[in-house]
PDB file of C-alpha atoms in Angstrom:
ATOM      1  CA  MET A 157       0.000   0.000   0.000  1.00 69.00           C
ATOM      2  CA  ALA A 158       1.185   3.545  -0.729  1.00 84.00           C
ATOM      3  CA  PHE A 159       2.317   6.035   1.888  1.00 92.00           C
ATOM      4  CA  LEU A 160       2.565   9.798   1.743  1.00 95.00           C
ATOM      5  CA  PRO A 161       5.987  11.177   2.670  1.00 96.00           C
ATOM      6  CA  GLU A 162       6.073  11.783   6.439  1.00 96.00           C
ATOM      7  CA  ASN A 163       5.996  15.604   6.258  1.00 97.00           C
ATOM      8  CA  ILE A 164       3.056  15.645   3.812  1.00 97.00           C
ATOM      9  CA  TRP A 165       1.193  13.036   5.880  1.00 97.00           C
ATOM     10  CA  LYS A 166       1.588  15.151   9.033  1.00 98.00           C
ATOM     11  CA  ARG A 167       0.353  18.239   7.171  1.00 98.00           C
ATOM     12  CA  ARG A 168      -2.670  16.267   6.008  1.00 97.00           C
ATOM     13  CA  LEU A 169      -3.375  15.159   9.581  1.00 98.00           C
ATOM     14  CA  GLU A 170      -3.193  18.814  10.706  1.00 98.00           C
ATOM     15  CA  SER A 171      -5.574  19.772   7.917  1.00 98.00           C
ATOM     16  CA  GLU A 172      -8.046  17.073   9.004  1.00 98.00           C
ATOM     17  CA  TYR A 173      -7.841  18.325  12.576  1.00 99.00           C
ATOM     18  CA  ASP A 174      -8.413  21.949  11.513  1.00 98.00           C
ATOM     19  CA  GLU A 175     -11.457  20.942   9.450  1.00 98.00           C
ATOM     20  CA  MET A 176     -12.940  19.027  12.379  1.00 98.00           C
ATOM     21  CA  ARG A 177     -12.312  21.977  14.719  1.00 98.00           C
ATOM     22  CA  SER A 178     -14.236  24.256  12.375  1.00 98.00           C
ATOM     23  CA  SER A 179     -17.130  21.772  12.215  1.00 96.00           C
ATOM     24  CA  ALA A 180     -20.003  21.603  14.687  1.00 95.00           C
ATOM     25  CA  TYR A 181     -18.968  18.127  15.877  1.00 97.00           C
ATOM     26  CA  LYS A 182     -17.721  17.572  19.418  1.00 98.00           C
ATOM     27  CA  PHE A 183     -14.661  15.344  19.419  1.00 99.00           C
ATOM     28  CA  GLU A 184     -11.442  14.345  21.122  1.00 99.00           C
ATOM     29  CA  VAL A 185      -8.274  13.455  19.259  1.00 99.00           C
ATOM     30  CA  ASN A 186      -4.999  11.841  20.277  1.00 99.00           C
ATOM     31  CA  ALA A 187      -1.704  13.782  20.154  1.00 98.00           C
ATOM     32  CA  GLU A 188      -0.776  12.309  16.752  1.00 98.00           C
ATOM     33  CA  LYS A 189      -4.197  13.333  15.340  1.00 98.00           C
ATOM     34  CA  THR A 190      -4.807   9.806  14.053  1.00 98.00           C
ATOM     35  CA  GLU A 191      -7.607   8.689  16.399  1.00 99.00           C
ATOM     36  CA  TYR A 192     -10.796  10.709  16.720  1.00 99.00           C
ATOM     37  CA  THR A 193     -13.554   9.995  19.221  1.00 99.00           C
ATOM     38  CA  VAL A 194     -16.633  11.851  18.018  1.00 99.00           C
ATOM     39  CA  SER A 195     -19.916  12.489  19.835  1.00 98.00           C
ATOM     40  CA  LEU A 196     -23.025  12.215  17.691  1.00 98.00           C
ATOM     41  CA  HIS A 197     -26.594  12.993  18.645  1.00 96.00           C
ATOM     42  CA  GLY A 198     -29.609  11.510  16.949  1.00 95.00           C
ATOM     43  CA  LYS A 199     -32.190   8.831  17.365  1.00 95.00           C
ATOM     44  CA  GLY A 200     -30.763   5.366  17.388  1.00 95.00           C
ATOM     45  CA  TYR A 201     -31.396   2.104  19.189  1.00 95.00           C
ATOM     46  CA  ALA A 202     -29.505  -0.096  21.609  1.00 95.00           C
ATOM     47  CA  LYS A 203     -30.309  -3.595  22.822  1.00 94.00           C
ATOM     48  CA  GLN A 204     -30.042  -5.061  26.282  1.00 92.00           C
ATOM     49  CA  GLY A 205     -31.141  -8.669  26.558  1.00 92.00           C
ATOM     50  CA  ASP A 206     -34.328  -8.923  24.508  1.00 91.00           C
ATOM     51  CA  ARG A 207     -35.243  -5.263  24.973  1.00 94.00           C
ATOM     52  CA  VAL A 208     -34.566  -2.719  22.209  1.00 95.00           C
ATOM     53  CA  PHE A 209     -34.679   0.896  23.348  1.00 94.00           C
ATOM     54  CA  GLU A 210     -34.020   4.379  21.972  1.00 95.00           C
ATOM     55  CA  GLN A 211     -30.674   6.034  22.520  1.00 95.00           C
ATOM     56  CA  ASP A 212     -29.824   9.589  21.455  1.00 96.00           C
ATOM     57  CA  ALA A 213     -26.159  10.019  22.475  1.00 97.00           C
ATOM     58  CA  HIS A 214     -23.493   8.120  20.553  1.00 98.00           C
ATOM     59  CA  LYS A 215     -19.701   7.884  20.415  1.00 98.00           C
ATOM     60  CA  VAL A 216     -17.733   6.705  17.408  1.00 98.00           C
ATOM     61  CA  GLN A 217     -14.036   6.225  16.779  1.00 98.00           C
ATOM     62  CA  ILE A 218     -12.346   7.086  13.499  1.00 97.00           C
ATOM     63  CA  ILE A 219      -8.809   5.724  13.133  1.00 97.00           C
ATOM     64  CA  LEU A 220      -6.482   7.006  10.427  1.00 96.00           C
ATOM     65  CA  LEU A 221      -3.861   4.379   9.602  1.00 95.00           C
ATOM     66  CA  ARG A 222      -0.375   5.262   8.329  1.00 96.00           C
ATOM     67  CA  GLU A 223      -1.566   4.670   4.738  1.00 94.00           C
ATOM     68  CA  PHE A 224      -4.055   7.539   5.129  1.00 93.00           C
ATOM     69  CA  PRO A 225      -5.423   9.155   2.931  1.00 91.00           C
ATOM     70  CA  TYR A 226      -5.384   6.229   0.504  1.00 89.00           C
ATOM     71  CA  PRO A 227      -8.232   3.662   0.239  1.00 86.00           C
ATOM     72  CA  GLY A 228      -8.308   1.107   3.052  1.00 85.00           C
ATOM     73  CA  SER A 229      -6.630   3.474   5.496  1.00 90.00           C
ATOM     74  CA  VAL A 230      -9.583   4.371   7.734  1.00 92.00           C
ATOM     75  CA  GLU A 231     -11.272   2.226  10.372  1.00 93.00           C
ATOM     76  CA  VAL A 232     -14.566   3.242  11.971  1.00 95.00           C
ATOM     77  CA  TYR A 233     -16.010   1.796  15.187  1.00 96.00           C
ATOM     78  CA  TRP A 234     -19.167   2.606  17.138  1.00 97.00           C
ATOM     79  CA  LEU A 235     -18.106   2.814  20.788  1.00 98.00           C
ATOM     80  CA  SER A 236     -21.463   3.296  22.508  1.00 96.00           C
ATOM     81  CA  PRO A 237     -24.025   0.485  22.592  1.00 95.00           C
ATOM     82  CA  ILE A 238     -26.065   0.444  19.387  1.00 96.00           C
ATOM     83  CA  TYR A 239     -28.466  -1.899  17.652  1.00 96.00           C
ATOM     84  CA  HIS A 240     -28.133  -1.139  13.954  1.00 96.00           C
ATOM     85  CA  PRO A 241     -28.065  -3.312  10.836  1.00 95.00           C
ATOM     86  CA  ASN A 242     -24.901  -1.676   9.464  1.00 94.00           C
ATOM     87  CA  ILE A 243     -22.859  -1.854  12.671  1.00 95.00           C
ATOM     88  CA  ARG A 244     -21.409  -5.136  13.883  1.00 93.00           C
ATOM     89  CA  GLU A 245     -22.704  -5.884  17.366  1.00 89.00           C
ATOM     90  CA  ASP A 246     -19.620  -7.650  18.766  1.00 90.00           C
ATOM     91  CA  ASP A 247     -16.961  -5.013  17.993  1.00 94.00           C
ATOM     92  CA  GLY A 248     -18.841  -1.937  16.722  1.00 95.00           C
ATOM     93  CA  ARG A 249     -17.269  -2.118  13.271  1.00 92.00           C
ATOM     94  CA  VAL A 250     -19.152   0.199  10.923  1.00 91.00           C
ATOM     95  CA  CYS A 251     -20.055  -0.554   7.323  1.00 76.00           C
ATOM     96  CA  ILE A 252     -20.503   2.658   5.385  1.00 71.00           C
ATOM     97  CA  GLN A 253     -20.137   3.035   1.652  1.00 72.00           C
ATOM     98  CA  LEU A 254     -17.932   6.109   2.113  1.00 64.00           C
ATOM     99  CA  VAL A 255     -15.196   4.008   3.737  1.00 71.00           C
ATOM    100  CA  ASN A 256     -15.517   1.324   1.044  1.00 71.00           C
ATOM    101  CA  ASP A 257     -15.382   3.960  -1.727  1.00 74.00           C
ATOM    102  CA  TRP A 258     -12.671   6.026  -0.030  1.00 74.00           C
ATOM    103  CA  SER A 259     -10.802   8.578  -2.093  1.00 79.00           C
ATOM    104  CA  GLU A 260      -7.895  10.823  -1.163  1.00 81.00           C
ATOM    105  CA  SER A 261     -10.253  13.827  -0.993  1.00 85.00           C
ATOM    106  CA  THR A 262     -12.521  12.249   1.643  1.00 87.00           C
ATOM    107  CA  SER A 263     -12.094  13.788   5.091  1.00 94.00           C
ATOM    108  CA  VAL A 264     -12.678  12.895   8.729  1.00 96.00           C
ATOM    109  CA  ALA A 265     -15.457  15.507   8.785  1.00 96.00           C
ATOM    110  CA  GLY A 266     -16.989  13.821   5.720  1.00 92.00           C
ATOM    111  CA  VAL A 267     -16.881  10.430   7.434  1.00 93.00           C
ATOM    112  CA  THR A 268     -18.476  11.968  10.533  1.00 96.00           C
ATOM    113  CA  LYS A 269     -21.275  13.428   8.423  1.00 94.00           C
ATOM    114  CA  ALA A 270     -21.772  10.021   6.758  1.00 91.00           C
ATOM    115  CA  LEU A 271     -21.990   8.371  10.190  1.00 94.00           C
ATOM    116  CA  GLN A 272     -24.667  10.862  11.233  1.00 95.00           C
ATOM    117  CA  HIS A 273     -26.538   9.979   8.029  1.00 93.00           C
ATOM    118  CA  LEU A 274     -26.122   6.244   8.670  1.00 92.00           C
ATOM    119  CA  LEU A 275     -27.547   6.669  12.162  1.00 94.00           C
ATOM    120  CA  ALA A 276     -30.675   8.309  10.725  1.00 92.00           C
ATOM    121  CA  ASN A 277     -30.944   5.973   7.718  1.00 92.00           C
ATOM    122  CA  PRO A 278     -30.232   2.327   8.587  1.00 91.00           C
ATOM    123  CA  ASN A 279     -29.935   0.020   5.585  1.00 88.00           C
ATOM    124  CA  PRO A 280     -31.253  -3.451   6.495  1.00 90.00           C
ATOM    125  CA  LYS A 281     -30.655  -4.621   2.883  1.00 89.00           C
ATOM    126  CA  ASP A 282     -26.847  -4.575   3.378  1.00 85.00           C
ATOM    127  CA  PRO A 283     -26.364  -5.706   6.999  1.00 91.00           C
ATOM    128  CA  LEU A 284     -23.377  -6.458   9.180  1.00 91.00           C
ATOM    129  CA  ASN A 285     -25.838  -7.273  11.971  1.00 95.00           C
ATOM    130  CA  LYS A 286     -28.452  -9.601  10.466  1.00 95.00           C
ATOM    131  CA  GLN A 287     -30.497  -9.773  13.677  1.00 95.00           C
ATOM    132  CA  ALA A 288     -30.809  -5.967  13.774  1.00 95.00           C
ATOM    133  CA  ALA A 289     -31.668  -5.959  10.058  1.00 95.00           C
ATOM    134  CA  LYS A 290     -34.580  -8.329  10.703  1.00 94.00           C
ATOM    135  CA  TRP A 291     -35.734  -6.145  13.612  1.00 94.00           C
ATOM    136  CA  PHE A 292     -35.623  -2.984  11.454  1.00 92.00           C
ATOM    137  CA  GLU A 293     -37.462  -4.687   8.589  1.00 92.00           C
ATOM    138  CA  LYS A 294     -40.192  -5.776  11.005  1.00 92.00           C
ATOM    139  CA  ASN A 295     -40.421  -2.619  13.145  1.00 89.00           C
ATOM    140  CA  GLY A 296     -39.210   0.127  10.821  1.00 81.00           C
ATOM    141  CA  PHE A 297     -37.264   3.113  12.017  1.00 71.00           C
ATOM    142  CA  ALA A 298     -39.291   5.992  13.412  1.00 66.00           C
ATOM    143  CA  GLY A 299     -36.364   8.406  13.192  1.00 52.00           C
ATOM    144  CA  ALA A 300     -35.727   7.982   9.478  1.00 42.00           C
ATOM    145  CA  LYS A 301     -38.661   9.954   8.122  1.00 46.00           C
ATOM    146  CA  PRO A 302     -39.408  13.541   9.100  1.00 47.00           C
ATOM    147  CA  SER A 303     -42.976  14.195  10.131  1.00 45.00           C
ATOM    148  CA  ARG A 304     -45.123  15.749   7.442  1.00 52.00           C
ATOM    149  CA  PRO A 305     -46.691  19.121   8.114  1.00 55.00           C
ATOM    150  CA  ARG A 306     -50.349  19.010   8.975  1.00 51.00           C
ATOM    151  CA  VAL A 307     -52.544  20.764   6.426  1.00 58.00           C
ATOM    152  CA  VAL A 308     -55.811  22.065   7.852  1.00 51.00           C
TER     153      VAL A 308
END
């Protein structure tokens, strides 16, 4: 896999950090600026035993590997409990098309925005968590569709 020269890679990491700082997202980052822990807010679900319940506060981790910004160089994990068809239950690994279709111009802020979108728009047709996919197909997702205005 390709690597950017060290000085260019570090500049890119600084650029990613600056873009995240100018975003509305709350986050923490390690000293090397390669591991972001981001707080997201939005309706989601978690599961405890047989009970599925709503959860509005979420934490995700975005890890930039040394090969960053090339394809295959970003790992995304959901840290808070979540019951979602596109997030693996055992380790929180996230399946989002943006990571699969990564390009050098994709940013940490872009991944964060995609995660927010994934939270609001689960895709049970392409699951990592088949049990959650079945639950979503049966029960739907109340947070995915905005309420329509009432016309009187």
